[in-house]
XYZ file of C-alpha atoms in Angstrom:
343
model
C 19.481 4.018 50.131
C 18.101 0.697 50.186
C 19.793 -2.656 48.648
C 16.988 -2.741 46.094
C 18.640 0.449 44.323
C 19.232 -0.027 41.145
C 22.218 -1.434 40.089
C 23.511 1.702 37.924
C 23.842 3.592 40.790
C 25.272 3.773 43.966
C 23.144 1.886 46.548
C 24.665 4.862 49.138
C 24.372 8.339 47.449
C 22.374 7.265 44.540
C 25.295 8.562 42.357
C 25.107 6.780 38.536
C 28.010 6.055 36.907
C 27.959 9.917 34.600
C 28.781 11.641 38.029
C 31.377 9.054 39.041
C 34.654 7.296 37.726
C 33.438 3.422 37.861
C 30.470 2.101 39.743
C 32.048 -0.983 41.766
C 30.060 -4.479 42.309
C 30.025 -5.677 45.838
C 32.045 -8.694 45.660
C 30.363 -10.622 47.651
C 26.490 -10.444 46.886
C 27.197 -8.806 43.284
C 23.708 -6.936 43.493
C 25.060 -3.391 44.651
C 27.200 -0.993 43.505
C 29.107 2.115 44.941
C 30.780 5.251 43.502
C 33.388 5.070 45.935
C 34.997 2.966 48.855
C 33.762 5.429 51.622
C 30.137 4.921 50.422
C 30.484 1.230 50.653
C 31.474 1.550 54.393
C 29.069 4.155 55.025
C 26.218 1.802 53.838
C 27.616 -1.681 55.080
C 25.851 -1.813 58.262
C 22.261 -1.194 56.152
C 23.653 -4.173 53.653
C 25.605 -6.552 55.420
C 22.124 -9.056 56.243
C 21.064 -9.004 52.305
C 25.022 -9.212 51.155
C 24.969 -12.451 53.314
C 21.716 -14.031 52.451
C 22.540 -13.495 48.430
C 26.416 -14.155 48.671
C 25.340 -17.895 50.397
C 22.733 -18.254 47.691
C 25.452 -17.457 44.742
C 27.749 -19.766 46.560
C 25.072 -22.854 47.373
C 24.560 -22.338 43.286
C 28.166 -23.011 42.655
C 28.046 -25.742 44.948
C 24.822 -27.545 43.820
C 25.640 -27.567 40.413
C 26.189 -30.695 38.270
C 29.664 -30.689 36.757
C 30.050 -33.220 33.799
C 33.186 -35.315 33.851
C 36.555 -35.606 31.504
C 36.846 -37.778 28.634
C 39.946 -39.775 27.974
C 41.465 -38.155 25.614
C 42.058 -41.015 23.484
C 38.928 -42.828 23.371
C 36.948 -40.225 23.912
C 34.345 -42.092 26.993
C 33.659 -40.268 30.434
C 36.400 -41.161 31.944
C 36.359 -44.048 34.633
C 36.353 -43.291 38.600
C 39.065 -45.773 38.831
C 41.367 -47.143 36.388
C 43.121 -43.663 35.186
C 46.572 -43.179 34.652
C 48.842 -39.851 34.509
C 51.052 -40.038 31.689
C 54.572 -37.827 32.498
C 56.128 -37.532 29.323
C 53.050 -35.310 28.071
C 51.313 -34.784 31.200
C 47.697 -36.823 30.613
C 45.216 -38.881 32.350
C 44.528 -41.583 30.281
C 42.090 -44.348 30.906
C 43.665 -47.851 31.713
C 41.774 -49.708 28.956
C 43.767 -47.061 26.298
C 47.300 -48.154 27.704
C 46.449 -51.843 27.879
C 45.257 -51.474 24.204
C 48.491 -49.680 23.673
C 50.386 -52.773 25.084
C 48.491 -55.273 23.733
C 49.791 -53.534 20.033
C 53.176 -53.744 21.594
C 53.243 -57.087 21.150
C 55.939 -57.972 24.126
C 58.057 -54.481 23.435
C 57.798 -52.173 26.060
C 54.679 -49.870 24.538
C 54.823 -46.210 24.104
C 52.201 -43.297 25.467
C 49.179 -43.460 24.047
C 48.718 -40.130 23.770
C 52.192 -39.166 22.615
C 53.700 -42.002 21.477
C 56.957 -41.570 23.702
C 58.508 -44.593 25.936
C 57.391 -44.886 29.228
C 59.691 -42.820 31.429
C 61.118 -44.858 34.565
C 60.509 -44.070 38.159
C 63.234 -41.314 39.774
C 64.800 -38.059 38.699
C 63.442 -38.087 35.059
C 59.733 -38.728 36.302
C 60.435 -35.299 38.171
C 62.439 -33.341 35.862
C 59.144 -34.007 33.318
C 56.974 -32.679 35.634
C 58.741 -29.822 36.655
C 59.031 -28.499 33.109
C 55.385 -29.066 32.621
C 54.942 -26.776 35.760
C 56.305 -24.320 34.130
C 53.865 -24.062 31.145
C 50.973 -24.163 34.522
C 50.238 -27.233 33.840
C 47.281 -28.299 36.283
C 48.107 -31.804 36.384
C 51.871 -31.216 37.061
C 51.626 -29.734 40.373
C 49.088 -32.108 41.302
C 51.304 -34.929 40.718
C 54.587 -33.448 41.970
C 52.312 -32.874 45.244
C 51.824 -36.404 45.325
C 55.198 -37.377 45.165
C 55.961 -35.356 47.810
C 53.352 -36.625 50.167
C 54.474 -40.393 49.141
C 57.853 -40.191 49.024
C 58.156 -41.016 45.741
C 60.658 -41.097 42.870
C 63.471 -39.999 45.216
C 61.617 -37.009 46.971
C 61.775 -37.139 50.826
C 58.528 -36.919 52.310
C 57.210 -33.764 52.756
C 53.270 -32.896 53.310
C 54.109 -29.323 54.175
C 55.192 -28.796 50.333
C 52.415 -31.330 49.255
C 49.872 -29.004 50.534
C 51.217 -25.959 48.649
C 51.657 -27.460 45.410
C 47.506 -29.056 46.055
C 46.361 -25.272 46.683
C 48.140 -24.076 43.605
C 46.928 -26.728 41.570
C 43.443 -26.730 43.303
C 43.506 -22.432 42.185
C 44.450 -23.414 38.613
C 41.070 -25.817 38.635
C 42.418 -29.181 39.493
C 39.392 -31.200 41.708
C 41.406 -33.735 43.193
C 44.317 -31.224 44.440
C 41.251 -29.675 46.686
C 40.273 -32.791 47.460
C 43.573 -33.594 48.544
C 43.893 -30.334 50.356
C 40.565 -30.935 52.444
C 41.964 -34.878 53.244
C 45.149 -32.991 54.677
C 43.705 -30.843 56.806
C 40.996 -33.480 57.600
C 43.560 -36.014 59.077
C 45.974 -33.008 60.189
C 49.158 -34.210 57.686
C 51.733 -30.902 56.715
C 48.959 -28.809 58.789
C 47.067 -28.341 62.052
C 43.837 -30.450 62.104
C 40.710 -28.188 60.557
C 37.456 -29.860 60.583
C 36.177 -26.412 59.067
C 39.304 -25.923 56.416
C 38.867 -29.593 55.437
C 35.114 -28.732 54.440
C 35.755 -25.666 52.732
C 38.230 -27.209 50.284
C 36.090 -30.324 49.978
C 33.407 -27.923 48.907
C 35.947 -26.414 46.663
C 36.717 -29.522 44.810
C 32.958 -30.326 44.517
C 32.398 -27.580 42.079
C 35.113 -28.812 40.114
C 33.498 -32.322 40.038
C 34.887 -34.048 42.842
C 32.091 -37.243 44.302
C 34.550 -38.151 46.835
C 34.726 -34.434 48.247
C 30.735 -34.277 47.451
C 30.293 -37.496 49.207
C 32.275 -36.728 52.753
C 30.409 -32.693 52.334
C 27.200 -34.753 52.284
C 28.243 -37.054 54.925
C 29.561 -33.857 56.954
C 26.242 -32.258 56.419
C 24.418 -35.248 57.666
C 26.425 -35.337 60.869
C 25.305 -32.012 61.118
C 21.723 -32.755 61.138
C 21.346 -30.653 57.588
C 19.875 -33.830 56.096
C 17.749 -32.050 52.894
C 21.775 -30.816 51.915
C 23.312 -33.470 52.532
C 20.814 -35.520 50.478
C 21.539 -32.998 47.589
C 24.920 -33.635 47.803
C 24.550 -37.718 47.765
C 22.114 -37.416 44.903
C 24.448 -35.083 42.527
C 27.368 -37.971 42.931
C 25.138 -40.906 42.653
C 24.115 -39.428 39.067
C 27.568 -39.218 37.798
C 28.285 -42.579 39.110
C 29.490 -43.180 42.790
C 28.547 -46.127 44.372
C 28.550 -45.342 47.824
C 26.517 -41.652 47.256
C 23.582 -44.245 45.491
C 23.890 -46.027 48.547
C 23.087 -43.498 50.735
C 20.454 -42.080 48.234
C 18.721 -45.578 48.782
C 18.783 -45.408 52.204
C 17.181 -42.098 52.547
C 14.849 -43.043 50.380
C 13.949 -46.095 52.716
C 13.848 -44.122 55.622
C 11.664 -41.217 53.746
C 13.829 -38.756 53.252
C 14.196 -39.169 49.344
C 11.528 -39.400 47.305
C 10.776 -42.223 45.012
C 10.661 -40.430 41.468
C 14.503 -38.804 42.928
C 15.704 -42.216 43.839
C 14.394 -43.911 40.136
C 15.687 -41.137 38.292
C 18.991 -40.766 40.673
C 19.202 -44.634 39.635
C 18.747 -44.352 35.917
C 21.404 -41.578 35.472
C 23.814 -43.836 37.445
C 23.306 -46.745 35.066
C 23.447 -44.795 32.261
C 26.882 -42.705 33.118
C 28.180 -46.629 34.085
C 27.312 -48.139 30.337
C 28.959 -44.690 29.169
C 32.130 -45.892 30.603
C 31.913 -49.369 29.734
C 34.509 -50.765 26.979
C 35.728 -53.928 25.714
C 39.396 -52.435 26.399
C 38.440 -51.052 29.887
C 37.214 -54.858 30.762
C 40.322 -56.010 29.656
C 42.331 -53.996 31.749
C 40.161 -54.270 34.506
C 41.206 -58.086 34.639
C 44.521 -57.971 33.805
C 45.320 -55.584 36.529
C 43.364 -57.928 39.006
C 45.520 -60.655 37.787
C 48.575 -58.786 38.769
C 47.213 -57.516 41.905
C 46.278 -61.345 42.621
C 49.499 -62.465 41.951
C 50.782 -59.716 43.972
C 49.319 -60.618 47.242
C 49.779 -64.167 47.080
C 53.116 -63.773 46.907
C 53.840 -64.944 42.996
C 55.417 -62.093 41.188
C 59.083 -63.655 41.908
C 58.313 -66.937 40.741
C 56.072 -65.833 37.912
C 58.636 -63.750 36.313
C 60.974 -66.464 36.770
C 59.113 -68.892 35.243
C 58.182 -65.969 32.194
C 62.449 -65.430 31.778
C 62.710 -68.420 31.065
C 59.914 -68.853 28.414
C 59.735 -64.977 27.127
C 63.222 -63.921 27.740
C 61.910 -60.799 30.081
C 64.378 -58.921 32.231
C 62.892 -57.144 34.636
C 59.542 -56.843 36.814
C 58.745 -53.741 34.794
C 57.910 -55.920 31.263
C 55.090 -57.914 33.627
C 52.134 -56.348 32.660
C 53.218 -56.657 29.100
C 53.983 -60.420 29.726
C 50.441 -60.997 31.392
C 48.410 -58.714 28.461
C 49.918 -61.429 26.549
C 49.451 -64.483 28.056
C 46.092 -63.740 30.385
C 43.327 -65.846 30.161
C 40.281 -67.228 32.504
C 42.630 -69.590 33.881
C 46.231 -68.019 33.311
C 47.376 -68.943 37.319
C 46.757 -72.463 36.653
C 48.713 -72.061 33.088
C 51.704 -71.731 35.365
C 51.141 -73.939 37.839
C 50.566 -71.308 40.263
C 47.287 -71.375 41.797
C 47.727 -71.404 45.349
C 44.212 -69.790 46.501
């Protein structure tokens, strides 16, 4: 029988599901059925061409599909594509302008979770015994985190990319974006695993359908290296409308060389504006330039002699109360306040 048999009966014997136990989809193409496994062998040769032209159609819809974003979940905006922070004591991404709010409440204390209102737990064994137990509830966001430990080093955790990678494809199988993402970067640069050009893409692709523009963006630039402009295009256009910069500047330039349209580029443009001023808020700003302070600081050298000078004033005691310190004392000018401004 022909793949155009109906689908409540066997595409081999013509069977319907009264003179069998359970019709069973094809898995791949999902338009056929068969009464048994012998009649699904028996008829693969006639099928296989169709089952491959509608199983990359189902998967190109997968892929091409707008995902929307998270929200923090304290303030309730799309979250930002940078400025996010994971939260261990209740295991939460929350958006930097919610914990500099949080601090700025503190009022020079060291300021609890935003989410759950618990102290701040401090780098090492506790950061990882927190995680672990959330991994056992399957939290997403637990094994993607302990993965990066691993493949940083970090919180006392030899360096391991090998378990890294295991803990991304769990998390990446539970629905977590960036673990694929991750995944695709390891294989992509060859770290834990043998380099994969092909494995790298697939995973990329993976974490695309979760919502991924970095995986979206290299898949479009992998496609373009390819010579499959009109997908990679597709692929540039999706993440320039939920807001990454470099996927609206390659939408621009295919539209200047003619291969995007100008009504695709305006309205590719528009939804990037408008997902931006989504994000936009007074306490994201803030933290934006308070965390540019301290990375300022940081390269030129002045955290020592900042904190020294902040002892004495503020009675701190450590390097970990300097964020606090500067969400207290920042303003336009705050480097020369202390004398500091060396560049």
């Amino acid at each position: 029988m022909s793949s155009s048999t109906p689908i409540d009966m066997c595409a081999n014997c013509g069977k319907g599901e009264e003179h069998s136990n359970k019709l069973k989809t094809c898995t791949a193409c999902l338009s056929v059925k068969y009464c048994s496994r012998d009649c699904q062998i028996v008829h693969r040769p006639q099928h296989k061409k169709a089952c491959k032209k509608r199983a990359a159609e189902l998967y190109d819809e997968k892929l091409f599909k707008e995902v929307e974003g998270e929200d923090c979940p304290i303030c309730m905006l799309p979250m930002p594509l940078e400025g996010v922070s994971y939260k261990s004591c209740c295991s939460k991404r929350i958006c930097e302008g919610c914990i500099c709010a949080m601090a700025l409440r503190a009022k020079g204390s060291m300021p609890l979770c935003p989410f759950c209102r618990k102290q701040s737990v401090p780098p090492g064994e506790e950061q990882i015994r927190l995680v672990e137990k959330h991994m056992k509830s399957g939290d997403v966001l637990a094994y993607k985190n302990l993965a990066l430990y691993y493949a940083n080093g970090e919180h006392g955790l030899s360096q391991d990319y090998q378990k890294a990678n295991e803990l991304w494809l769990k998390a990446g199988e539970l629905g977590c974006a960036e673990a694929y993402f991750n995944l695709g970067q390891s294989y992509h640069e060859g770290k834990g695993v043998e380099s994969d050009i092909k494995k790298a893409k697939y995973y990329w692709e993976l974490a695309a359908m979760l919502g991924s523009l970095q995986a979206r963006f290299n898949v479009g630039a992998f496609e373009g290296n390819s010579g499959n402009h009109h997908r990679a295009f597709r692929h540039y256009i999706i993440a320039a409308r939920a807001g990454d910069k470099d996927s609206l500047d390659m939408v621009k330039q295919g539209y200047m060389n003619g291969i995007v349209k100008k009504d695709e580029y305006a309205n590719t443009l528009r939804a990037y504006q408008h997902i931006h001023n989504e994000m936009k808020s007074v306490e994201r700003d803030r933290a934006r330039q308070v965390f540019a302070s301290r990375e300022k600081a940081l390269k030129l050298g002045l955290l020592d002699e900042i904190l020294a000078k902040a002892r004495a004033g503020k009675g701190l005691e450590n390097s970990k109360e300097f964020d606090e310190f500067i969400l207290e004392e920042f303003g336009p000018n705050w480097l020369n306040k202390w004398g500091l401004n060396k560049g």
